Amino acid sequence: MKKIWKIVRWNKRYEVSNYGEVRFIKNKRLQKFHTLKNGSKLAYLSFKNGTKKNIMVHKLVFTHFKKEQIIRYKHLIMHNDFNRSNNKTPNLSKHTHGDVLRMWYEHKNRIRGVYTHSSTVIKKDGTKKTYNRYRAVLKYNKKTKTLGYFDTKREAASAYYSGYQELYGRPPFRMEQGL
């Protein structure tokens, strides 16, 4: 992805990049960000008259590089990988409050259940053989259900998605979004 710079619409002294960076136009120096407790980046942009404005970097990047319109109090901008310091354009998407609650619930409860499972077997001749397999797991109501052990990650993911669809009547959130 090539780095693209655009002038901030409401403050012509700064530019924002699709990589989540902000810089002064005058001397091309990068702006330092303040990191909030939740990991989000906050930029302090000053105007010519001396006033300053705080703005979340992911909102600044989204509004300048995505063509989607954001309706205040209805839409939220989310990080697809849940890493709030990754403000690159492909990592940002617009969601409603209901979508966000469902995403965070699924992320927090680790409903994405493909895990690596290794086991070592000692053969009759004394040699050790290690098997690396993948386990598909569904978690719901604080209970864990193992769907099986598989040789490839793809097979385990397929079993997980079909089990999820059967249990909840819909595909996992990430599959709906095509991410």
Short mmCIF file of N, CA and C in Angstrom, two decimals:
data_model
loop_
_atom_site.label_atom_id
_atom_site.label_comp_id
_atom_site.label_asym_id
_atom_site.label_seq_id
_atom_site.Cartn_x
_atom_site.Cartn_y
_atom_site.Cartn_z
N MET A 1 0.85 -1.17 0.00
CA MET A 1 0.00 0.00 0.00
C MET A 1 0.90 1.24 0.00
N LYS A 2 0.62 2.12 -0.93
CA LYS A 2 1.41 3.33 -1.06
C LYS A 2 0.91 4.40 -0.08
N LYS A 3 1.84 5.13 0.51
CA LYS A 3 1.47 6.16 1.48
C LYS A 3 0.94 7.38 0.73
N ILE A 4 -0.27 7.82 1.11
CA ILE A 4 -0.92 8.97 0.49
C ILE A 4 -1.18 10.00 1.58
N TRP A 5 -0.87 11.27 1.28
CA TRP A 5 -1.11 12.35 2.23
C TRP A 5 -2.23 13.24 1.72
N LYS A 6 -3.14 13.63 2.61
CA LYS A 6 -4.22 14.57 2.28
C LYS A 6 -4.24 15.67 3.32
N ILE A 7 -4.56 16.88 2.87
CA ILE A 7 -4.64 18.03 3.78
C ILE A 7 -5.89 17.90 4.64
N VAL A 8 -5.76 18.15 5.93
CA VAL A 8 -6.91 18.10 6.85
C VAL A 8 -7.86 19.22 6.44
N ARG A 9 -9.12 18.87 6.18
CA ARG A 9 -10.09 19.81 5.62
C ARG A 9 -10.31 21.05 6.48
N TRP A 10 -10.42 20.89 7.78
CA TRP A 10 -10.78 22.00 8.65
C TRP A 10 -9.57 22.67 9.29
N ASN A 11 -8.36 22.18 9.00
CA ASN A 11 -7.14 22.81 9.50
C ASN A 11 -6.05 22.62 8.45
N LYS A 12 -5.85 23.62 7.64
CA LYS A 12 -4.96 23.52 6.48
C LYS A 12 -3.47 23.47 6.86
N ARG A 13 -3.15 23.47 8.14
CA ARG A 13 -1.75 23.42 8.57
C ARG A 13 -1.23 21.99 8.66
N TYR A 14 -2.11 20.98 8.58
CA TYR A 14 -1.72 19.58 8.79
C TYR A 14 -2.14 18.71 7.61
N GLU A 15 -1.41 17.60 7.48
CA GLU A 15 -1.76 16.55 6.51
C GLU A 15 -1.94 15.24 7.27
N VAL A 16 -2.80 14.38 6.75
CA VAL A 16 -3.03 13.07 7.34
C VAL A 16 -2.74 12.02 6.27
N SER A 17 -2.14 10.89 6.68
CA SER A 17 -1.81 9.83 5.72
C SER A 17 -2.73 8.64 5.92
N ASN A 18 -2.79 7.77 4.91
CA ASN A 18 -3.60 6.56 5.01
C ASN A 18 -2.94 5.53 5.92
N TYR A 19 -1.76 5.81 6.43
CA TYR A 19 -1.07 4.95 7.40
C TYR A 19 -1.35 5.39 8.84
N GLY A 20 -2.17 6.42 9.02
CA GLY A 20 -2.51 6.88 10.36
C GLY A 20 -1.50 7.84 10.94
N GLU A 21 -0.83 8.61 10.11
CA GLU A 21 0.15 9.59 10.58
C GLU A 21 -0.36 10.99 10.28
N VAL A 22 0.04 11.95 11.11
CA VAL A 22 -0.32 13.35 10.92
C VAL A 22 0.98 14.14 10.93
N ARG A 23 1.11 15.10 10.00
CA ARG A 23 2.33 15.91 9.96
C ARG A 23 2.00 17.37 9.64
N PHE A 24 2.93 18.24 10.04
CA PHE A 24 2.83 19.66 9.72
C PHE A 24 3.14 19.82 8.23
N ILE A 25 2.41 20.67 7.55
CA ILE A 25 2.68 20.90 6.13
C ILE A 25 3.94 21.74 5.96
N LYS A 26 4.14 22.70 6.86
CA LYS A 26 5.25 23.65 6.74
C LYS A 26 6.61 22.96 6.72
N ASN A 27 6.90 22.11 7.70
CA ASN A 27 8.22 21.49 7.78
C ASN A 27 8.19 19.96 7.64
N LYS A 28 7.03 19.39 7.30
CA LYS A 28 6.87 17.94 7.07
C LYS A 28 7.23 17.10 8.30
N ARG A 29 7.21 17.70 9.49
CA ARG A 29 7.53 16.97 10.72
C ARG A 29 6.29 16.21 11.21
N LEU A 30 6.49 14.95 11.61
CA LEU A 30 5.37 14.14 12.08
C LEU A 30 4.88 14.62 13.44
N GLN A 31 3.58 14.61 13.61
CA GLN A 31 2.95 15.00 14.87
C GLN A 31 3.06 13.85 15.87
N LYS A 32 3.38 14.16 17.10
CA LYS A 32 3.40 13.14 18.15
C LYS A 32 1.98 12.96 18.68
N PHE A 33 1.65 11.71 19.02
CA PHE A 33 0.31 11.40 19.51
C PHE A 33 0.34 11.12 21.00
N HIS A 34 -0.78 11.39 21.63
CA HIS A 34 -0.99 11.00 23.02
C HIS A 34 -1.74 9.67 22.99
N THR A 35 -1.28 8.68 23.74
CA THR A 35 -1.95 7.38 23.77
C THR A 35 -2.86 7.32 24.99
N LEU A 36 -4.13 7.05 24.75
CA LEU A 36 -5.09 6.93 25.84
C LEU A 36 -4.95 5.58 26.53
N LYS A 37 -5.60 5.41 27.68
CA LYS A 37 -5.50 4.16 28.43
C LYS A 37 -5.99 2.96 27.63
N ASN A 38 -6.98 3.16 26.76
CA ASN A 38 -7.50 2.05 25.97
C ASN A 38 -6.67 1.75 24.73
N GLY A 39 -5.61 2.51 24.49
CA GLY A 39 -4.72 2.26 23.36
C GLY A 39 -4.96 3.15 22.16
N SER A 40 -6.03 3.94 22.16
CA SER A 40 -6.32 4.83 21.03
C SER A 40 -5.32 5.98 20.99
N LYS A 41 -5.09 6.48 19.78
CA LYS A 41 -4.17 7.60 19.59
C LYS A 41 -4.96 8.90 19.46
N LEU A 42 -4.46 9.94 20.13
CA LEU A 42 -5.11 11.24 20.13
C LEU A 42 -4.12 12.27 19.63
N ALA A 43 -4.54 13.09 18.66
CA ALA A 43 -3.68 14.13 18.10
C ALA A 43 -4.16 15.50 18.59
N TYR A 44 -3.21 16.36 18.95
CA TYR A 44 -3.51 17.73 19.33
C TYR A 44 -3.15 18.61 18.15
N LEU A 45 -4.16 19.18 17.49
CA LEU A 45 -3.92 20.04 16.34
C LEU A 45 -4.18 21.48 16.74
N SER A 46 -3.22 22.37 16.45
CA SER A 46 -3.38 23.77 16.83
C SER A 46 -3.71 24.61 15.60
N PHE A 47 -4.49 25.65 15.84
CA PHE A 47 -4.87 26.58 14.79
C PHE A 47 -3.98 27.82 14.86
N LYS A 48 -4.06 28.66 13.84
CA LYS A 48 -3.22 29.86 13.79
C LYS A 48 -3.52 30.83 14.93
N ASN A 49 -4.77 30.85 15.41
CA ASN A 49 -5.12 31.78 16.48
C ASN A 49 -4.72 31.27 17.86
N GLY A 50 -4.07 30.11 17.94
CA GLY A 50 -3.57 29.59 19.20
C GLY A 50 -4.45 28.55 19.87
N THR A 51 -5.67 28.36 19.37
CA THR A 51 -6.54 27.34 19.97
C THR A 51 -6.10 25.96 19.51
N LYS A 52 -6.40 24.96 20.33
CA LYS A 52 -6.03 23.58 20.02
C LYS A 52 -7.28 22.72 19.99
N LYS A 53 -7.23 21.68 19.18
CA LYS A 53 -8.33 20.73 19.10
C LYS A 53 -7.77 19.33 19.23
N ASN A 54 -8.40 18.51 20.08
CA ASN A 54 -8.02 17.11 20.22
C ASN A 54 -8.89 16.29 19.29
N ILE A 55 -8.30 15.37 18.56
CA ILE A 55 -9.08 14.51 17.68
C ILE A 55 -8.48 13.11 17.67
N MET A 56 -9.36 12.12 17.65
CA MET A 56 -8.92 10.73 17.58
C MET A 56 -8.37 10.49 16.18
N VAL A 57 -7.20 9.88 16.10
CA VAL A 57 -6.52 9.71 14.81
C VAL A 57 -7.32 8.80 13.88
N HIS A 58 -7.93 7.74 14.42
CA HIS A 58 -8.68 6.84 13.54
C HIS A 58 -9.88 7.54 12.90
N LYS A 59 -10.49 8.49 13.60
CA LYS A 59 -11.60 9.24 13.01
C LYS A 59 -11.10 10.17 11.91
N LEU A 60 -9.96 10.77 12.15
CA LEU A 60 -9.36 11.67 11.17
C LEU A 60 -9.01 10.91 9.88
N VAL A 61 -8.40 9.75 10.02
CA VAL A 61 -8.02 8.93 8.86
C VAL A 61 -9.26 8.45 8.12
N PHE A 62 -10.26 7.96 8.85
CA PHE A 62 -11.47 7.43 8.22
C PHE A 62 -12.20 8.50 7.42
N THR A 63 -12.38 9.69 8.01
CA THR A 63 -13.13 10.74 7.32
C THR A 63 -12.40 11.27 6.09
N HIS A 64 -11.09 11.14 6.03
CA HIS A 64 -10.36 11.66 4.88
C HIS A 64 -10.11 10.61 3.79
N PHE A 65 -10.15 9.32 4.13
CA PHE A 65 -9.78 8.31 3.14
C PHE A 65 -10.90 7.34 2.77
N LYS A 66 -11.96 7.27 3.53
CA LYS A 66 -13.09 6.39 3.18
C LYS A 66 -14.21 7.25 2.62
N LYS A 67 -14.93 6.69 1.66
CA LYS A 67 -16.01 7.45 1.01
C LYS A 67 -17.33 7.36 1.78
N GLU A 68 -17.39 6.54 2.83
CA GLU A 68 -18.62 6.35 3.57
C GLU A 68 -18.91 7.55 4.47
N GLN A 69 -20.17 7.88 4.60
CA GLN A 69 -20.57 8.99 5.46
C GLN A 69 -20.85 8.48 6.86
N ILE A 70 -20.40 9.22 7.85
CA ILE A 70 -20.62 8.85 9.25
C ILE A 70 -21.73 9.73 9.81
N ILE A 71 -22.74 9.09 10.39
CA ILE A 71 -23.81 9.83 11.06
C ILE A 71 -23.47 9.85 12.54
N ARG A 72 -23.33 11.05 13.08
CA ARG A 72 -22.94 11.19 14.48
C ARG A 72 -23.97 10.53 15.39
N TYR A 73 -23.51 9.88 16.43
CA TYR A 73 -24.31 9.16 17.42
C TYR A 73 -24.95 7.89 16.86
N LYS A 74 -24.75 7.57 15.58
CA LYS A 74 -25.29 6.33 15.03
C LYS A 74 -24.17 5.38 14.64
N HIS A 75 -23.11 5.91 14.06
CA HIS A 75 -22.02 5.07 13.58
C HIS A 75 -20.76 5.23 14.43
N LEU A 76 -20.05 4.14 14.57
CA LEU A 76 -18.76 4.13 15.25
C LEU A 76 -17.71 3.62 14.28
N ILE A 77 -16.48 4.08 14.44
CA ILE A 77 -15.38 3.60 13.62
C ILE A 77 -14.62 2.57 14.44
N MET A 78 -14.49 1.37 13.90
CA MET A 78 -13.86 0.27 14.61
C MET A 78 -12.58 -0.16 13.91
N HIS A 79 -11.67 -0.73 14.69
CA HIS A 79 -10.46 -1.32 14.15
C HIS A 79 -10.74 -2.80 13.91
N ASN A 80 -10.55 -3.27 12.69
CA ASN A 80 -10.90 -4.65 12.34
C ASN A 80 -10.09 -5.68 13.12
N ASP A 81 -8.84 -5.35 13.45
CA ASP A 81 -8.00 -6.31 14.18
C ASP A 81 -8.03 -6.05 15.70
N PHE A 82 -8.89 -5.14 16.15
CA PHE A 82 -9.06 -4.77 17.56
C PHE A 82 -7.81 -4.13 18.16
N ASN A 83 -6.83 -3.77 17.34
CA ASN A 83 -5.62 -3.09 17.80
C ASN A 83 -5.85 -1.60 17.58
N ARG A 84 -6.09 -0.85 18.64
CA ARG A 84 -6.47 0.55 18.51
C ARG A 84 -5.33 1.46 18.09
N SER A 85 -4.11 0.97 18.10
CA SER A 85 -3.01 1.81 17.64
C SER A 85 -2.74 1.61 16.15
N ASN A 86 -3.39 0.64 15.51
CA ASN A 86 -3.25 0.40 14.08
C ASN A 86 -4.30 1.22 13.34
N ASN A 87 -3.92 2.42 12.89
CA ASN A 87 -4.87 3.34 12.27
C ASN A 87 -4.74 3.39 10.75
N LYS A 88 -4.26 2.32 10.14
CA LYS A 88 -4.17 2.27 8.68
C LYS A 88 -5.58 2.17 8.09
N THR A 89 -5.76 2.74 6.90
CA THR A 89 -7.08 2.80 6.28
C THR A 89 -7.77 1.45 6.13
N PRO A 90 -7.11 0.38 5.64
CA PRO A 90 -7.82 -0.89 5.48
C PRO A 90 -8.28 -1.51 6.81
N ASN A 91 -7.70 -1.07 7.91
CA ASN A 91 -8.05 -1.63 9.22
C ASN A 91 -9.26 -0.93 9.86
N LEU A 92 -9.77 0.13 9.25
CA LEU A 92 -10.87 0.89 9.83
C LEU A 92 -12.17 0.61 9.09
N SER A 93 -13.25 0.46 9.84
CA SER A 93 -14.56 0.25 9.22
C SER A 93 -15.65 0.89 10.08
N LYS A 94 -16.77 1.20 9.42
CA LYS A 94 -17.89 1.87 10.08
C LYS A 94 -18.91 0.82 10.51
N HIS A 95 -19.40 0.93 11.75
CA HIS A 95 -20.40 -0.01 12.27
C HIS A 95 -21.43 0.73 13.10
N THR A 96 -22.59 0.09 13.29
CA THR A 96 -23.58 0.63 14.21
C THR A 96 -23.25 0.16 15.62
N HIS A 97 -23.92 0.69 16.61
CA HIS A 97 -23.66 0.31 18.00
C HIS A 97 -23.94 -1.17 18.23
N GLY A 98 -25.00 -1.70 17.63
CA GLY A 98 -25.33 -3.12 17.79
C GLY A 98 -24.25 -4.02 17.23
N ASP A 99 -23.71 -3.66 16.05
CA ASP A 99 -22.62 -4.43 15.45
C ASP A 99 -21.41 -4.45 16.38
N VAL A 100 -21.10 -3.29 16.94
CA VAL A 100 -19.92 -3.17 17.80
C VAL A 100 -20.08 -4.03 19.06
N LEU A 101 -21.25 -3.99 19.66
CA LEU A 101 -21.48 -4.82 20.85
C LEU A 101 -21.31 -6.30 20.53
N ARG A 102 -21.84 -6.73 19.39
CA ARG A 102 -21.72 -8.14 19.01
C ARG A 102 -20.27 -8.50 18.71
N MET A 103 -19.56 -7.61 18.02
CA MET A 103 -18.15 -7.87 17.71
C MET A 103 -17.32 -8.02 18.98
N TRP A 104 -17.49 -7.08 19.92
CA TRP A 104 -16.70 -7.13 21.14
C TRP A 104 -17.06 -8.33 22.00
N TYR A 105 -18.35 -8.70 22.02
CA TYR A 105 -18.75 -9.88 22.79
C TYR A 105 -18.06 -11.12 22.23
N GLU A 106 -18.10 -11.26 20.90
CA GLU A 106 -17.47 -12.42 20.28
C GLU A 106 -15.97 -12.40 20.47
N HIS A 107 -15.36 -11.22 20.36
CA HIS A 107 -13.91 -11.13 20.52
C HIS A 107 -13.52 -11.43 21.97
N LYS A 108 -14.25 -10.87 22.92
CA LYS A 108 -13.91 -11.05 24.32
C LYS A 108 -14.09 -12.49 24.76
N ASN A 109 -15.13 -13.15 24.27
CA ASN A 109 -15.40 -14.52 24.68
C ASN A 109 -14.70 -15.56 23.79
N ARG A 110 -13.86 -15.09 22.89
CA ARG A 110 -13.05 -15.98 22.05
C ARG A 110 -13.91 -17.05 21.36
N ILE A 111 -14.92 -16.61 20.68
CA ILE A 111 -15.78 -17.56 20.00
C ILE A 111 -15.12 -18.00 18.68
N ARG A 112 -13.97 -17.47 18.36
CA ARG A 112 -13.27 -17.95 17.18
C ARG A 112 -12.42 -19.12 17.62
N GLY A 113 -12.86 -20.34 17.43
CA GLY A 113 -12.21 -21.44 18.13
C GLY A 113 -11.40 -22.38 17.32
N VAL A 114 -10.29 -21.98 16.77
CA VAL A 114 -9.36 -22.92 16.16
C VAL A 114 -8.04 -22.79 16.91
N TYR A 115 -7.61 -23.85 17.54
CA TYR A 115 -6.40 -23.84 18.34
C TYR A 115 -5.45 -24.92 17.86
N THR A 116 -4.16 -24.71 18.08
CA THR A 116 -3.18 -25.75 17.75
C THR A 116 -3.11 -26.73 18.91
N HIS A 117 -2.99 -27.98 18.55
CA HIS A 117 -2.92 -29.03 19.58
C HIS A 117 -1.78 -29.95 19.20
N SER A 118 -0.74 -30.02 20.01
CA SER A 118 0.36 -30.94 19.72
C SER A 118 0.39 -32.05 20.75
N SER A 119 0.74 -33.21 20.26
CA SER A 119 0.89 -34.34 21.18
C SER A 119 2.13 -35.12 20.78
N THR A 120 2.82 -35.66 21.76
CA THR A 120 4.03 -36.44 21.51
C THR A 120 3.77 -37.89 21.92
N VAL A 121 4.12 -38.79 21.02
CA VAL A 121 3.92 -40.22 21.27
C VAL A 121 5.29 -40.89 21.25
N ILE A 122 5.54 -41.76 22.23
CA ILE A 122 6.79 -42.52 22.25
C ILE A 122 6.51 -43.88 21.62
N LYS A 123 7.23 -44.18 20.55
CA LYS A 123 7.03 -45.45 19.83
C LYS A 123 7.72 -46.59 20.57
N LYS A 124 7.45 -47.82 20.11
CA LYS A 124 8.03 -49.01 20.75
C LYS A 124 9.55 -49.02 20.69
N ASP A 125 10.11 -48.46 19.60
CA ASP A 125 11.57 -48.45 19.48
C ASP A 125 12.21 -47.31 20.28
N GLY A 126 11.42 -46.51 21.01
CA GLY A 126 11.96 -45.47 21.88
C GLY A 126 12.02 -44.09 21.24
N THR A 127 11.70 -43.97 19.95
CA THR A 127 11.73 -42.66 19.30
C THR A 127 10.45 -41.90 19.60
N LYS A 128 10.57 -40.58 19.55
CA LYS A 128 9.40 -39.73 19.82
C LYS A 128 8.83 -39.22 18.50
N LYS A 129 7.53 -39.21 18.40
CA LYS A 129 6.85 -38.68 17.23
C LYS A 129 5.89 -37.60 17.71
N THR A 130 6.02 -36.39 17.16
CA THR A 130 5.16 -35.28 17.56
C THR A 130 4.11 -35.05 16.48
N TYR A 131 2.87 -34.96 16.90
CA TYR A 131 1.77 -34.69 15.99
C TYR A 131 1.26 -33.28 16.26
N ASN A 132 1.27 -32.46 15.24
CA ASN A 132 0.71 -31.11 15.35
C ASN A 132 -0.64 -31.12 14.65
N ARG A 133 -1.68 -30.94 15.41
CA ARG A 133 -3.01 -30.95 14.86
C ARG A 133 -3.74 -29.70 15.30
N TYR A 134 -4.90 -29.49 14.71
CA TYR A 134 -5.71 -28.32 15.03
C TYR A 134 -7.03 -28.77 15.63
N ARG A 135 -7.45 -28.05 16.66
CA ARG A 135 -8.67 -28.39 17.37
C ARG A 135 -9.69 -27.28 17.15
N ALA A 136 -10.92 -27.66 16.75
CA ALA A 136 -12.00 -26.70 16.58
C ALA A 136 -12.85 -26.72 17.85
N VAL A 137 -13.07 -25.53 18.42
CA VAL A 137 -13.77 -25.42 19.71
C VAL A 137 -14.83 -24.33 19.62
N LEU A 138 -16.01 -24.62 20.15
CA LEU A 138 -17.07 -23.62 20.29
C LEU A 138 -17.25 -23.33 21.77
N LYS A 139 -17.33 -22.05 22.12
CA LYS A 139 -17.58 -21.67 23.51
C LYS A 139 -18.91 -20.93 23.57
N TYR A 140 -19.79 -21.36 24.47
CA TYR A 140 -21.06 -20.69 24.67
C TYR A 140 -21.56 -20.99 26.08
N ASN A 141 -22.22 -20.00 26.67
CA ASN A 141 -22.73 -20.14 28.05
C ASN A 141 -21.66 -20.66 29.01
N LYS A 142 -20.46 -20.17 28.88
CA LYS A 142 -19.31 -20.55 29.73
C LYS A 142 -18.99 -22.05 29.65
N LYS A 143 -19.42 -22.70 28.56
CA LYS A 143 -19.10 -24.11 28.35
C LYS A 143 -18.30 -24.23 27.07
N THR A 144 -17.43 -25.23 27.02
CA THR A 144 -16.59 -25.46 25.85
C THR A 144 -16.97 -26.79 25.21
N LYS A 145 -17.17 -26.76 23.89
CA LYS A 145 -17.49 -27.98 23.16
C LYS A 145 -16.43 -28.18 22.09
N THR A 146 -15.69 -29.30 22.16
CA THR A 146 -14.69 -29.60 21.15
C THR A 146 -15.38 -30.25 19.96
N LEU A 147 -15.19 -29.67 18.78
CA LEU A 147 -15.82 -30.20 17.57
C LEU A 147 -14.98 -31.28 16.91
N GLY A 148 -13.71 -31.37 17.27
CA GLY A 148 -12.86 -32.41 16.71
C GLY A 148 -11.44 -31.93 16.51
N TYR A 149 -10.58 -32.88 16.12
CA TYR A 149 -9.17 -32.60 15.83
C TYR A 149 -8.95 -32.80 14.34
N PHE A 150 -8.18 -31.89 13.72
CA PHE A 150 -8.01 -31.91 12.28
C PHE A 150 -6.55 -31.74 11.92
N ASP A 151 -6.18 -32.24 10.73
CA ASP A 151 -4.79 -32.18 10.29
C ASP A 151 -4.40 -30.79 9.78
N THR A 152 -5.34 -30.07 9.20
CA THR A 152 -5.02 -28.74 8.67
C THR A 152 -5.87 -27.68 9.36
N LYS A 153 -5.36 -26.47 9.35
CA LYS A 153 -6.07 -25.35 9.96
C LYS A 153 -7.37 -25.06 9.20
N ARG A 154 -7.33 -25.24 7.89
CA ARG A 154 -8.50 -24.99 7.05
C ARG A 154 -9.66 -25.92 7.42
N GLU A 155 -9.35 -27.21 7.64
CA GLU A 155 -10.39 -28.17 8.02
C GLU A 155 -11.00 -27.80 9.37
N ALA A 156 -10.15 -27.40 10.32
CA ALA A 156 -10.64 -27.01 11.65
C ALA A 156 -11.51 -25.76 11.56
N ALA A 157 -11.09 -24.79 10.74
CA ALA A 157 -11.88 -23.57 10.57
C ALA A 157 -13.23 -23.88 9.93
N SER A 158 -13.23 -24.77 8.95
CA SER A 158 -14.47 -25.16 8.29
C SER A 158 -15.43 -25.82 9.28
N ALA A 159 -14.91 -26.70 10.13
CA ALA A 159 -15.75 -27.34 11.15
C ALA A 159 -16.28 -26.31 12.14
N TYR A 160 -15.43 -25.36 12.50
CA TYR A 160 -15.84 -24.32 13.44
C TYR A 160 -16.98 -23.48 12.85
N TYR A 161 -16.82 -23.03 11.59
CA TYR A 161 -17.83 -22.18 10.97
C TYR A 161 -19.15 -22.92 10.81
N SER A 162 -19.12 -24.19 10.42
CA SER A 162 -20.37 -24.94 10.28
C SER A 162 -21.01 -25.18 11.65
N GLY A 163 -20.21 -25.45 12.68
CA GLY A 163 -20.75 -25.62 14.03
C GLY A 163 -21.34 -24.33 14.57
N TYR A 164 -20.68 -23.23 14.29
CA TYR A 164 -21.18 -21.92 14.72
C TYR A 164 -22.51 -21.61 14.05
N GLN A 165 -22.57 -21.87 12.74
CA GLN A 165 -23.79 -21.63 11.97
C GLN A 165 -24.94 -22.47 12.54
N GLU A 166 -24.65 -23.71 12.87
CA GLU A 166 -25.66 -24.61 13.41
C GLU A 166 -26.15 -24.13 14.79
N LEU A 167 -25.23 -23.66 15.61
CA LEU A 167 -25.57 -23.24 16.97
C LEU A 167 -26.32 -21.91 17.01
N TYR A 168 -25.81 -20.91 16.26
CA TYR A 168 -26.37 -19.56 16.33
C TYR A 168 -27.30 -19.21 15.17
N GLY A 169 -27.35 -20.03 14.13
CA GLY A 169 -28.22 -19.75 13.00
C GLY A 169 -27.69 -18.69 12.06
N ARG A 170 -26.45 -18.31 12.20
CA ARG A 170 -25.82 -17.31 11.32
C ARG A 170 -24.32 -17.57 11.34
N PRO A 171 -23.62 -17.11 10.30
CA PRO A 171 -22.16 -17.29 10.33
C PRO A 171 -21.52 -16.36 11.34
N PRO A 172 -20.27 -16.64 11.76
CA PRO A 172 -19.58 -15.71 12.66
C PRO A 172 -19.52 -14.32 12.06
N PHE A 173 -19.46 -13.31 12.91
CA PHE A 173 -19.54 -11.91 12.46
C PHE A 173 -18.51 -11.60 11.39
N ARG A 174 -17.29 -12.06 11.55
CA ARG A 174 -16.23 -11.75 10.59
C ARG A 174 -16.53 -12.36 9.23
N MET A 175 -17.19 -13.49 9.18
CA MET A 175 -17.54 -14.11 7.91
C MET A 175 -18.63 -13.32 7.20
N GLU A 176 -19.57 -12.74 7.96
CA GLU A 176 -20.63 -11.92 7.37
C GLU A 176 -20.03 -10.70 6.68
N GLN A 177 -19.03 -10.11 7.31
CA GLN A 177 -18.43 -8.89 6.79
C GLN A 177 -17.47 -9.15 5.64
N GLY A 178 -17.10 -10.41 5.44
CA GLY A 178 -16.16 -10.74 4.38
C GLY A 178 -14.74 -10.34 4.70
N LEU A 179 -14.39 -10.33 5.98
CA LEU A 179 -13.04 -9.90 6.39
C LEU A 179 -12.13 -11.08 6.54
#
